[in-house]
Coordinates of C-alpha atoms and ligand atoms in Angstrom, one line a residue:
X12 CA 44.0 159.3 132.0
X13 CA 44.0 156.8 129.1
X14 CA 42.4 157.8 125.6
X15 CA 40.6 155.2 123.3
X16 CA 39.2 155.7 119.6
X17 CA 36.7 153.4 121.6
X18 CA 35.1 152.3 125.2
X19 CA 32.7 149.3 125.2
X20 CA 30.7 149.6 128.7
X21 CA 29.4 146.0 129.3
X22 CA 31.4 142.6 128.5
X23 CA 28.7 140.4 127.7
X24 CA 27.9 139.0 124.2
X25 CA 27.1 142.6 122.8
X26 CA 30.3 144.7 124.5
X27 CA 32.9 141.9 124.1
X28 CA 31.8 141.2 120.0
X29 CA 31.8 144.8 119.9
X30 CA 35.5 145.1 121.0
X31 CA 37.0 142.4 119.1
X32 CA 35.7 143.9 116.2
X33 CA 36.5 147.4 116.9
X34 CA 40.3 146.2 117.3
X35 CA 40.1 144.1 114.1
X36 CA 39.0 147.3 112.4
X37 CA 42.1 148.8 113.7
X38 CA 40.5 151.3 116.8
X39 CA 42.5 151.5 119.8
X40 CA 39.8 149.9 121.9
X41 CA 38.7 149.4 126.1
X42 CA 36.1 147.4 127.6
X43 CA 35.2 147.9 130.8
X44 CA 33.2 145.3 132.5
X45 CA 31.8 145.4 136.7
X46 CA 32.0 141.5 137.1
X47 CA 34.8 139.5 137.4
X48 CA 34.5 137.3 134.7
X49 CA 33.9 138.5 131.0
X50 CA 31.1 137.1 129.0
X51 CA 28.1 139.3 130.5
X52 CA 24.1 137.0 131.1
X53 CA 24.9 134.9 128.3
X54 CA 27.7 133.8 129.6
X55 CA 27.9 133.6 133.3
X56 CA 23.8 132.6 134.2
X57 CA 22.5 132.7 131.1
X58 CA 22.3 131.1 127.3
X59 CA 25.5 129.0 128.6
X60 CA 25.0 127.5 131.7
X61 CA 21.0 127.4 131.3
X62 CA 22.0 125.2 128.0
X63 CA 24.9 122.7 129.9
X64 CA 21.6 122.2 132.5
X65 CA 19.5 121.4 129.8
X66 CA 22.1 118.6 127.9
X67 CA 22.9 117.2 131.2
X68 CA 19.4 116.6 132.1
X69 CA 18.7 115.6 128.5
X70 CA 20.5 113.1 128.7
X71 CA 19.1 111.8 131.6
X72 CA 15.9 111.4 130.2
X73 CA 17.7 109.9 127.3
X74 CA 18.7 107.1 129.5
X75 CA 15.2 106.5 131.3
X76 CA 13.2 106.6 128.3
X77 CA 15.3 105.0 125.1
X78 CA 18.0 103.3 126.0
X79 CA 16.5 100.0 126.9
X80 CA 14.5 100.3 123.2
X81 CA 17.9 100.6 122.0
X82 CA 18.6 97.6 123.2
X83 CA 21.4 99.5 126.0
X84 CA 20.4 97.8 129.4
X85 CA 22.1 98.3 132.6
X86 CA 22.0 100.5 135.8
X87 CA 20.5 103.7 134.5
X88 CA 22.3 107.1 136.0
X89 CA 21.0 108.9 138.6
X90 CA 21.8 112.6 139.4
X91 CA 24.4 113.7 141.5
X92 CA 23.4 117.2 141.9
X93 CA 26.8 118.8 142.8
X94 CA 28.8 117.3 139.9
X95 CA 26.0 118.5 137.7
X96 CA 26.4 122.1 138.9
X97 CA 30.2 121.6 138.8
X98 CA 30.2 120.5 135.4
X99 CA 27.9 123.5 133.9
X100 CA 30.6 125.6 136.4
X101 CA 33.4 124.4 134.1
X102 CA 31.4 124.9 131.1
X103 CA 31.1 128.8 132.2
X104 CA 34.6 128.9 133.4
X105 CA 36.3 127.7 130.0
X106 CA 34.2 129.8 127.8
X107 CA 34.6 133.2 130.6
X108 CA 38.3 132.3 130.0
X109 CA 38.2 131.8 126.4
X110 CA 37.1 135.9 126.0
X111 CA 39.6 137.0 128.5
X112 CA 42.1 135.0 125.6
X113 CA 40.4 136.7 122.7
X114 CA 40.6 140.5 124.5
X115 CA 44.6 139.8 124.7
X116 CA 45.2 138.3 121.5
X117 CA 43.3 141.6 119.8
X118 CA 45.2 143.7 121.9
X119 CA 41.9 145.2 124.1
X120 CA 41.9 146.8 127.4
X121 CA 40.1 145.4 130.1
X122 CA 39.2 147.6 132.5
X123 CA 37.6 145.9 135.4
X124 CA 34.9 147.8 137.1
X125 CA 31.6 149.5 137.2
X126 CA 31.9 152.2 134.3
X127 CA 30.0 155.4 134.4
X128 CA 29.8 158.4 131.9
X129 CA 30.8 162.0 133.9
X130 CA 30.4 163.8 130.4
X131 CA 30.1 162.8 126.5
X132 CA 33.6 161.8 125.7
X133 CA 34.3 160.1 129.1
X134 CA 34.2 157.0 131.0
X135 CA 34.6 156.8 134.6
X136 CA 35.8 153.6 136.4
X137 CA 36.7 153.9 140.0
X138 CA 38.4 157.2 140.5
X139 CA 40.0 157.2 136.6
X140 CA 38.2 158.9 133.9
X141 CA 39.6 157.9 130.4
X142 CA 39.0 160.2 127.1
X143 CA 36.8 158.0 124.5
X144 CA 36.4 158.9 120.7
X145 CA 32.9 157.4 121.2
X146 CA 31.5 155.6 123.9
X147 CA 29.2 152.1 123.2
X148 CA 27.0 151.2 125.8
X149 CA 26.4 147.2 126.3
X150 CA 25.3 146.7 129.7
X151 CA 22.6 144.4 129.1
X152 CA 19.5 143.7 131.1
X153 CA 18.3 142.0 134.9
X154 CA 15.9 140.1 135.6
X155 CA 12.2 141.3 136.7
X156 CA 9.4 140.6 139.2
X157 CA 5.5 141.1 140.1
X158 CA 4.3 143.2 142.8
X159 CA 4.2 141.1 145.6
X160 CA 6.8 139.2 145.0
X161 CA 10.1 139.2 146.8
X162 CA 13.0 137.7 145.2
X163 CA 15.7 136.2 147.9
X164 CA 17.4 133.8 145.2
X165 CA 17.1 131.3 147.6
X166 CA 13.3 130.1 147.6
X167 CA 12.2 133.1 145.2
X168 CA 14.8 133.1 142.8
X169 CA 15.4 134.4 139.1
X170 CA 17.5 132.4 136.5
X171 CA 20.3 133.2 138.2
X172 CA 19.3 131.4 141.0
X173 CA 17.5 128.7 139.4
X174 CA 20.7 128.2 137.7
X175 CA 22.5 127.3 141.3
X176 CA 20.2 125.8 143.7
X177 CA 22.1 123.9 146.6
X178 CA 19.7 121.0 146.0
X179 CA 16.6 119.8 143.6
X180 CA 13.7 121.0 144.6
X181 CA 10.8 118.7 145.3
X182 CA 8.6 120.6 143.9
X183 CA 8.9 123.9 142.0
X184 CA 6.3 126.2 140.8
X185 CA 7.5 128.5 137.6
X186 CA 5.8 132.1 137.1
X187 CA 5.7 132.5 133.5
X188 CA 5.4 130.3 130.4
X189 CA 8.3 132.0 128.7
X190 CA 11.1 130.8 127.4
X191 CA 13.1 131.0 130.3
X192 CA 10.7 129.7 132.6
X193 CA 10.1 126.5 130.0
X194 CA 13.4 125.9 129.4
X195 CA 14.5 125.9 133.2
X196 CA 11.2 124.2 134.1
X197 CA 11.9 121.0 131.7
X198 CA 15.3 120.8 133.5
X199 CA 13.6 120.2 136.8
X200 CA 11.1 118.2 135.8
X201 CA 13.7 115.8 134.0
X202 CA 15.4 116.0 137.3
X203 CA 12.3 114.7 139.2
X204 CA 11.0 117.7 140.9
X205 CA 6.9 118.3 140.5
X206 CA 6.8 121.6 138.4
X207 CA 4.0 123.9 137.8
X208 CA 4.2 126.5 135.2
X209 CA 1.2 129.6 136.1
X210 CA 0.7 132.0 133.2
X211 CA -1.1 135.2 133.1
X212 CA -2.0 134.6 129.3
X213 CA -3.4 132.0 127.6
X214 CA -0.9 130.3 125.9
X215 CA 2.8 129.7 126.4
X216 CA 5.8 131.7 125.1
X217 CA 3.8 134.8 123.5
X218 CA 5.1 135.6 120.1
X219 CA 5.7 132.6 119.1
X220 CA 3.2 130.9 116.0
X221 CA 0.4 129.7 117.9
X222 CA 0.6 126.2 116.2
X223 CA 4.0 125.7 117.4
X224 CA 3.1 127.0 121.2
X225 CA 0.2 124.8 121.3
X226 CA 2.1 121.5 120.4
X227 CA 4.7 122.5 122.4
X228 CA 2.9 122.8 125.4
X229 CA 1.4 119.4 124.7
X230 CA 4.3 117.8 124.4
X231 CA 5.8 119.4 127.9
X232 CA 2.3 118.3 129.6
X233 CA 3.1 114.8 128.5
X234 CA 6.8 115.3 129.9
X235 CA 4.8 115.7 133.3
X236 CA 5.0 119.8 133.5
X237 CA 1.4 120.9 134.7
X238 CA 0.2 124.5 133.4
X239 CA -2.2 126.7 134.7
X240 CA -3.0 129.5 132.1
X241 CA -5.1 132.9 132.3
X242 CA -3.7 133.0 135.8
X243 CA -2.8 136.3 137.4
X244 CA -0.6 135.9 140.5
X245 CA -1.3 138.2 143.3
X246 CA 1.7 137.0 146.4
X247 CA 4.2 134.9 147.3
X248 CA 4.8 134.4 150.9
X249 CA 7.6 132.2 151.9
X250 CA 8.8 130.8 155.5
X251 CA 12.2 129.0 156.0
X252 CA 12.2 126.6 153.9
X253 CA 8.6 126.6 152.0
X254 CA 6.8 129.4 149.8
X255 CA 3.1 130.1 149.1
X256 CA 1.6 131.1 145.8
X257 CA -1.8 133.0 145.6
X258 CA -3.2 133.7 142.3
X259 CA -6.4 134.8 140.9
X260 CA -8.0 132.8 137.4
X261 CA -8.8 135.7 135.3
X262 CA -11.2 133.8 133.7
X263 CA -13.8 133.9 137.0
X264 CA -11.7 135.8 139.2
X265 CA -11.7 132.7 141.7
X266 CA -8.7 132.8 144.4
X267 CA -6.1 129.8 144.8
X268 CA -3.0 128.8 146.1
X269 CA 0.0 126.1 145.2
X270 CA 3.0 125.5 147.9
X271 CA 6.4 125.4 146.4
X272 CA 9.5 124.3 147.6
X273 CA 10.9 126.9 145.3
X274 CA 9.4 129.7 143.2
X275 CA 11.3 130.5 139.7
X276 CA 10.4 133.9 138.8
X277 CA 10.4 134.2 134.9
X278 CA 8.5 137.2 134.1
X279 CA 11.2 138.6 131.7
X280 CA 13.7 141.0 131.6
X281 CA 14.5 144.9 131.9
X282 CA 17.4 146.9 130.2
X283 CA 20.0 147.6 132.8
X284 CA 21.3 151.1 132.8
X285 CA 22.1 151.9 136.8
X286 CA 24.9 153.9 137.5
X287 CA 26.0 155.0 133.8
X288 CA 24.8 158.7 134.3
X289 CA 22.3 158.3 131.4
X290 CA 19.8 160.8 133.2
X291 CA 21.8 163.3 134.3
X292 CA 23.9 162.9 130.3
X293 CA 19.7 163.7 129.1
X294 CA 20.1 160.5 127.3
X295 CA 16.5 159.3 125.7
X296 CA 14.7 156.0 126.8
X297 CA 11.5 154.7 125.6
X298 CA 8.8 154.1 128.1
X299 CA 9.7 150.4 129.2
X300 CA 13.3 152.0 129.9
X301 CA 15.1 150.9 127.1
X302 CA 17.8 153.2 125.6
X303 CA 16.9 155.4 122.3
X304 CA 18.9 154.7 119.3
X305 CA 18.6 155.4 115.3
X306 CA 19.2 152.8 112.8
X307 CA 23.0 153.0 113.1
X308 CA 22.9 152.7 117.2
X309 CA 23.5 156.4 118.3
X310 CA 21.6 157.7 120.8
X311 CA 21.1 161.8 121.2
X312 CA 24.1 162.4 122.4
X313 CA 26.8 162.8 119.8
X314 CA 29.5 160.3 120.2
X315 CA 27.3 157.8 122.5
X316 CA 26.4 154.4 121.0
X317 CA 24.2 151.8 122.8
X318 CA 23.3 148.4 121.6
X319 CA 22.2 145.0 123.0
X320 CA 19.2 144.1 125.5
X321 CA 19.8 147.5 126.8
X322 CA 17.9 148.8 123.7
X323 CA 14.8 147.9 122.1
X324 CA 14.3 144.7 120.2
X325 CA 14.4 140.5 120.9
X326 CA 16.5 140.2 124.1
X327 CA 18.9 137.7 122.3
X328 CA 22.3 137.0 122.7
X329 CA 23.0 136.6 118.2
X330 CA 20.7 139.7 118.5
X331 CA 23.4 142.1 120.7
X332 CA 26.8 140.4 118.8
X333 CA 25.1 141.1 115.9
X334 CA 24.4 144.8 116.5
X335 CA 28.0 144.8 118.3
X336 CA 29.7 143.9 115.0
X337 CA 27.6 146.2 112.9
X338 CA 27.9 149.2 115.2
X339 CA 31.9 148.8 115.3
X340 CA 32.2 148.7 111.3
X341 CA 29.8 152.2 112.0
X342 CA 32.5 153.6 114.1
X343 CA 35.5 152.5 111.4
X344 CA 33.2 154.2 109.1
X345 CA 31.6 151.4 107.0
X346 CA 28.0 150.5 106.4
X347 CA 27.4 148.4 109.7
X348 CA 23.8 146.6 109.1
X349 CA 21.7 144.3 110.8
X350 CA 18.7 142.6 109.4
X351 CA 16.2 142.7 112.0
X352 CA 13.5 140.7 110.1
X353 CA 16.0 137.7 109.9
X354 CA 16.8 137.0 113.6
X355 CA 16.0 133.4 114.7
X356 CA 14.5 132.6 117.9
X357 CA 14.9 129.0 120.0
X358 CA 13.9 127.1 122.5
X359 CA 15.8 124.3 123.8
X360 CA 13.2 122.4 126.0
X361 CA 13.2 118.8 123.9
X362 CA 11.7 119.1 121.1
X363 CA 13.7 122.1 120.8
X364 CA 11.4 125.2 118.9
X365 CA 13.2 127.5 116.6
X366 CA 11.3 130.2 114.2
X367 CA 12.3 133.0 111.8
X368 CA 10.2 135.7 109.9
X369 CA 7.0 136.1 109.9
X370 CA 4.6 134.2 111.8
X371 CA 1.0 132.8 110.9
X372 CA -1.1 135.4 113.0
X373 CA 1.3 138.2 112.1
X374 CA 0.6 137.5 108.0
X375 CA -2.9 137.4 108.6
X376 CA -3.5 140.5 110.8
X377 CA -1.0 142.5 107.6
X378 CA -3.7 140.8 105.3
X379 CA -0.9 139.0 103.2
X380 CA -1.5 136.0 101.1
X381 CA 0.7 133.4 102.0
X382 CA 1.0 129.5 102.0
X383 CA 1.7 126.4 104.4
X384 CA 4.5 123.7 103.5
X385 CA 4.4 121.6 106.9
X386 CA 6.0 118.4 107.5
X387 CA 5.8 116.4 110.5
X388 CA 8.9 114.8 111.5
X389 CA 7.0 111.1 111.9
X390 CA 7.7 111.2 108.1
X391 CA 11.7 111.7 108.6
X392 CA 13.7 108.7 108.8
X393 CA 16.4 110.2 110.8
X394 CA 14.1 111.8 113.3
X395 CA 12.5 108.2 114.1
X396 CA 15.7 106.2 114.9
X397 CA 16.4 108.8 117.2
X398 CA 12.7 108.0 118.9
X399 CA 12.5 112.1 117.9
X400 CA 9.4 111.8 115.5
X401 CA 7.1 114.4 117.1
X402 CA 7.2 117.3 115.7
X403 CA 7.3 119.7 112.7
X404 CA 8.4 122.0 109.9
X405 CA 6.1 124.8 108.9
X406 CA 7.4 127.0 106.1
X407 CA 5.8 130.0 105.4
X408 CA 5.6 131.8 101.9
X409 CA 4.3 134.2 99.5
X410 CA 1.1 133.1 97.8
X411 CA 2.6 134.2 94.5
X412 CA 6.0 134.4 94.6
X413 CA 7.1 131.5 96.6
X414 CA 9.2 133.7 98.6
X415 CA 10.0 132.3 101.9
X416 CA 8.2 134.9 104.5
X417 CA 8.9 133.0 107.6
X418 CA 9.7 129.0 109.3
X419 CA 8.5 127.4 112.0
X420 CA 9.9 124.0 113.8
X421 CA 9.3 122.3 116.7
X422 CA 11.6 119.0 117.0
X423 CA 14.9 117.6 116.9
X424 CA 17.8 119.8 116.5
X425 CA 15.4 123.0 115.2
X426 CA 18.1 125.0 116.7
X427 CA 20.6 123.8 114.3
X428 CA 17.9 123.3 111.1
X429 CA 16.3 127.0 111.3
X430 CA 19.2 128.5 109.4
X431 CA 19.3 126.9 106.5
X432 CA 16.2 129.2 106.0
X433 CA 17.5 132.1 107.8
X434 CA 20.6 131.7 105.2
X435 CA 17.9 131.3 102.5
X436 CA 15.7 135.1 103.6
X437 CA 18.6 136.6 103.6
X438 CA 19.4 135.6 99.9
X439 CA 15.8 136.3 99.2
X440 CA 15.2 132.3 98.3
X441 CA 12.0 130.9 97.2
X442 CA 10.3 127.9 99.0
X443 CA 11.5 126.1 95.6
X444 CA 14.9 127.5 96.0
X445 CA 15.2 125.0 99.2
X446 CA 13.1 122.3 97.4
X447 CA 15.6 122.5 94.7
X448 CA 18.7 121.7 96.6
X449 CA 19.6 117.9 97.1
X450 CA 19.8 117.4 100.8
X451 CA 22.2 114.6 102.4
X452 CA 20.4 111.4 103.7
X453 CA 19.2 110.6 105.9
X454 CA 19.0 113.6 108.0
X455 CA 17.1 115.8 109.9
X456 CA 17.5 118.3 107.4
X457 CA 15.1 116.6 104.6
X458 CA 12.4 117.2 106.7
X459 CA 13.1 121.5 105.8
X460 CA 13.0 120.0 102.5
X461 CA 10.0 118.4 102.8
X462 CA 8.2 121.3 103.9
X463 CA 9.5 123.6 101.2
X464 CA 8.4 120.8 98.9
X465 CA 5.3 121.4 100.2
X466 CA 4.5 124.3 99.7
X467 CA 4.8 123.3 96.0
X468 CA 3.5 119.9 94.6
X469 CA 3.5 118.4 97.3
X470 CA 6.1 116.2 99.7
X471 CA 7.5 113.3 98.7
X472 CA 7.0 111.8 102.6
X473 CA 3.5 113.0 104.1
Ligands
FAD23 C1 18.6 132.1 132.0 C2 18.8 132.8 130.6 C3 19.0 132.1 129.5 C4 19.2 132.7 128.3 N1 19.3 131.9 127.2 C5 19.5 132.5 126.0 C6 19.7 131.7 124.8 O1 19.7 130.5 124.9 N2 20.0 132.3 123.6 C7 20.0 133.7 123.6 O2 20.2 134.2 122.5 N3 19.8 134.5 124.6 C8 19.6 133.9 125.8 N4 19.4 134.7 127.0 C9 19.5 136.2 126.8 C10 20.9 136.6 126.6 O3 21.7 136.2 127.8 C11 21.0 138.2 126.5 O4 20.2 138.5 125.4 C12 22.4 138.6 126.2 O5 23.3 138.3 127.2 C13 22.4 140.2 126.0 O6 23.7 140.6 125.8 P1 24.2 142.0 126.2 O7 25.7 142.1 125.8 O8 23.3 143.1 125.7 O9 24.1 142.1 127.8 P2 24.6 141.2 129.0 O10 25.0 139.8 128.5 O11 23.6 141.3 130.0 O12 26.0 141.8 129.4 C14 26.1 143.1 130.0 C15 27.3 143.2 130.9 O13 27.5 144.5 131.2 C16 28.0 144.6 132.5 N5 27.7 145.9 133.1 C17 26.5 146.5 133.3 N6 26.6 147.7 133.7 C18 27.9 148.0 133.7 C19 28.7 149.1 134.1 N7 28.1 150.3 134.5 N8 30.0 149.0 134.1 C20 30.6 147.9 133.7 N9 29.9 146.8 133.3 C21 28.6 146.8 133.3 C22 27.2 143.5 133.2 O14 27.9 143.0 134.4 C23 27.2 142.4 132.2 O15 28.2 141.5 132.3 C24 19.3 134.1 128.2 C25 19.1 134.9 129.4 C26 18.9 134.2 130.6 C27 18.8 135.1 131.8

């Protein structure tokens, strides 16, 4: 039997941040993880490989739509499928690798294997129990799906099999307008298959500003992705090589059906806690199974920790390092924090969406006086010699102080642009504050500028 100041159970983006900040604090520190490779979702058939699909593909439609405009002629690519998938591979492999590096060079344990927790105080892997000062849970989440509806990851599949399919699918049909769903639906439909995106609600990607979900779904219409919203569906029924969707329109409760060479369930996700003991520990969950925590991630059991998409909040990689980092400078007995109201959200269909804060619909149903600086992207130099013009920056802020409550963008790079405001929130900054700073040109990054300007006198460029 080993004994740790610290076990981590769960080596994905939460568990292995966790560790390597637990051993920079100076705690004698294990993580035990069940798969081979380190790097948990994100890593292995998640945020990374979902995101090599999407550049790959990008690209692609780089080629067929603005090169020749460019003036680049020539044979334009086509796909060969198997290098594709052996490329993201390497992606996955290099950056699985680059943990197990990061875990030696900070001294941590690996313990490889499916942990459980006989008693507080005690992990079990196999047949070893090791002593632990406190215990962290990081075991992340798995994938759901609707009544009816039997995954066989070959042609009912989940991201992780959408993220490996032996070939591309003619046509696809995507159940759910979520993020997942829209991000592995655009890399199909760049790739030539026929994809149809069915949603129960009425718009896409739920939680998002409604602005921004409208134009994107505009945008991804015009990229050839059909949707069909309000749509409840009831089975899928699949023969060798071919599935069949039924669903009901909530709207007149009329009965139809799509075929599907493949069916990507993306109905969202569920904390994964099998096997850890939890129930028989009398560990609390919340009704959608999500383990119970205070504000410094402890659950009720003394000496037991849990973070990550295995308890409540945005299932988001930044979201669990973030709460691993803070949770380990907890356990060394410093003030770890995490701002919750600052966590950025994106999307990286193309436009890519990103958003902090507040959102339009939430400030109006807390009654709150706020204003709109928008500015569209046509009106960005940089953005239009990329052929990238559609688009735009919505800043949100106080009506009276000029306090930046929230940002919204849909276009080029908003991935990369959204934290010059999250780094502004988190200072407390004023739309003028961002206004105020001379930003380089030209870049995409006058256009946040722009829309800070106006939510004072006015933009220089709309
Ligand atoms: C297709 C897809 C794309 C995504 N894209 C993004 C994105 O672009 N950006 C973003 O922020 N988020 C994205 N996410 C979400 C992101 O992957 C998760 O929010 C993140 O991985 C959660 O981190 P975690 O450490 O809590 O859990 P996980 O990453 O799920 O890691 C948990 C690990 O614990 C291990 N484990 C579980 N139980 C045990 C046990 N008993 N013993 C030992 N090991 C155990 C699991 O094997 C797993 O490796 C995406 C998810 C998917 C599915």
């Amino acid at each position: 039997m080993a004994s740790y100041d610290v076990i981590i159970i769960g080596g994905g983006p939460g568990g292995y941040v966790s560790a390597i900040r637990c051993a920079q604090l100076g705690l004698k520190t294990a993580c035990v993880e069940g798969r081979e490779t380190l790097g948990g979702t994100c890593l292995n058939i998640g945020c990374i490989p979902s995101k090599a699909l999407l550049h790959a593909s990008h690209m692609l439609h780089e080629s067929q739509t603005n090169f020749v405009k460019m003036g680049l002629k020539g044979k334009s690519p086509s796909v060969d499928w198997p290098q594709m998938l052996s490329y993201k591979d390497d992606v996955v492999a290099q950056n699985t690798k680059g943990i197990e590096f990061l875990f030696k060079k900070n001294k941590i344990d690996r313990m490889k294997g499916w942990g459980s927790i006989p008693e507080p105080g005690k992990v079990q892997v196999a047949d070893e129990v090791h002593e632990a000062g406190s215990i962290v849970i990081a075991t992340g989440s798995e994938s759901t799906s609707l009544p009816g509806v039997e995954i066989d990851e070959k042609i009912v599949v989940t991201s992780t099999g959408a993220l490996a399919l032996p070939k591309v699918p003619k046509k696809m049909v995507v159940i759910g307008a979520g993020v997942i769903g829209l991000e592995l639906g655009s890399v199909y439909a760049r790739l030539g298959s026929e994809v149809t995106v069915v949603e129960f609600l009425d718009a896409v990607t739920p939680g998002m500003d409604g602005e921004i979900a409208k134009t994107l779904q505009r945008t991804l219409k015009k990229q050839g992705l059909k949707f069909i919203m309000g749509a409840a569906v009831q089975s899928v029924e699949t023969t060798k090589t071919k599935a069949k969707i039924s669903y009901k329109l909530r709207k007149d409760d009329s009965e139809h059906q799509l075929d599907a060479d493949v069916v990507l369930v993306a109905t969202g996700r569920k904390p994964f806690t099998d096997g850890l003991g939890l129930a028989a520990l009398g560990v609390e969950t919340t009704p959608r199974g999500q383990i119970r925590t205070d504000t410094h991630w402890a659950t009720n059991i003394p000496g037991l920790y849990a973070i990550g998409d295995a308890i409540e909040g945005p299932m988001l990689a930044h979201k669990a390092e973030d709460e691993g980092m803070a949770v380990a400078e907890v356990l060394a007995g410093k003030a770890g924090h995490v701002n919750y109201g600052v966590i950025p959200a994106v999307i990286y269909t193309s436009p890519e969406v990103a958003s902090v804060g507040k959102t339009e619909e939430q400030l109006k149903d807390e009654g709150r006086a706020y204003k709109v600086g928008k500015f569209p992207f046509m009106g960005n130099a940089r953005a239009k010699a990329m052929f990238a013009g559609e688009g735009f920056v919505k800043i949100l802020a106080n009506k009276e102080t000029d306090r930046i409550l929230g940002a919204h963008i849909i276009g080029p790079s908003a991935g990369e642009l959204i934290h010059e405001i999250c780094v502004g929130m988190e200072f407390g900054a004023a739309a003028q504050d961002i206004a105020l700073t001379c930003h380089a040109h030209p870049t995409l990054s006058e256009a946040v500028r722009e829309a800070a300007l106006a939510c004072g006198d006015g933009a220089i460029h709309a």
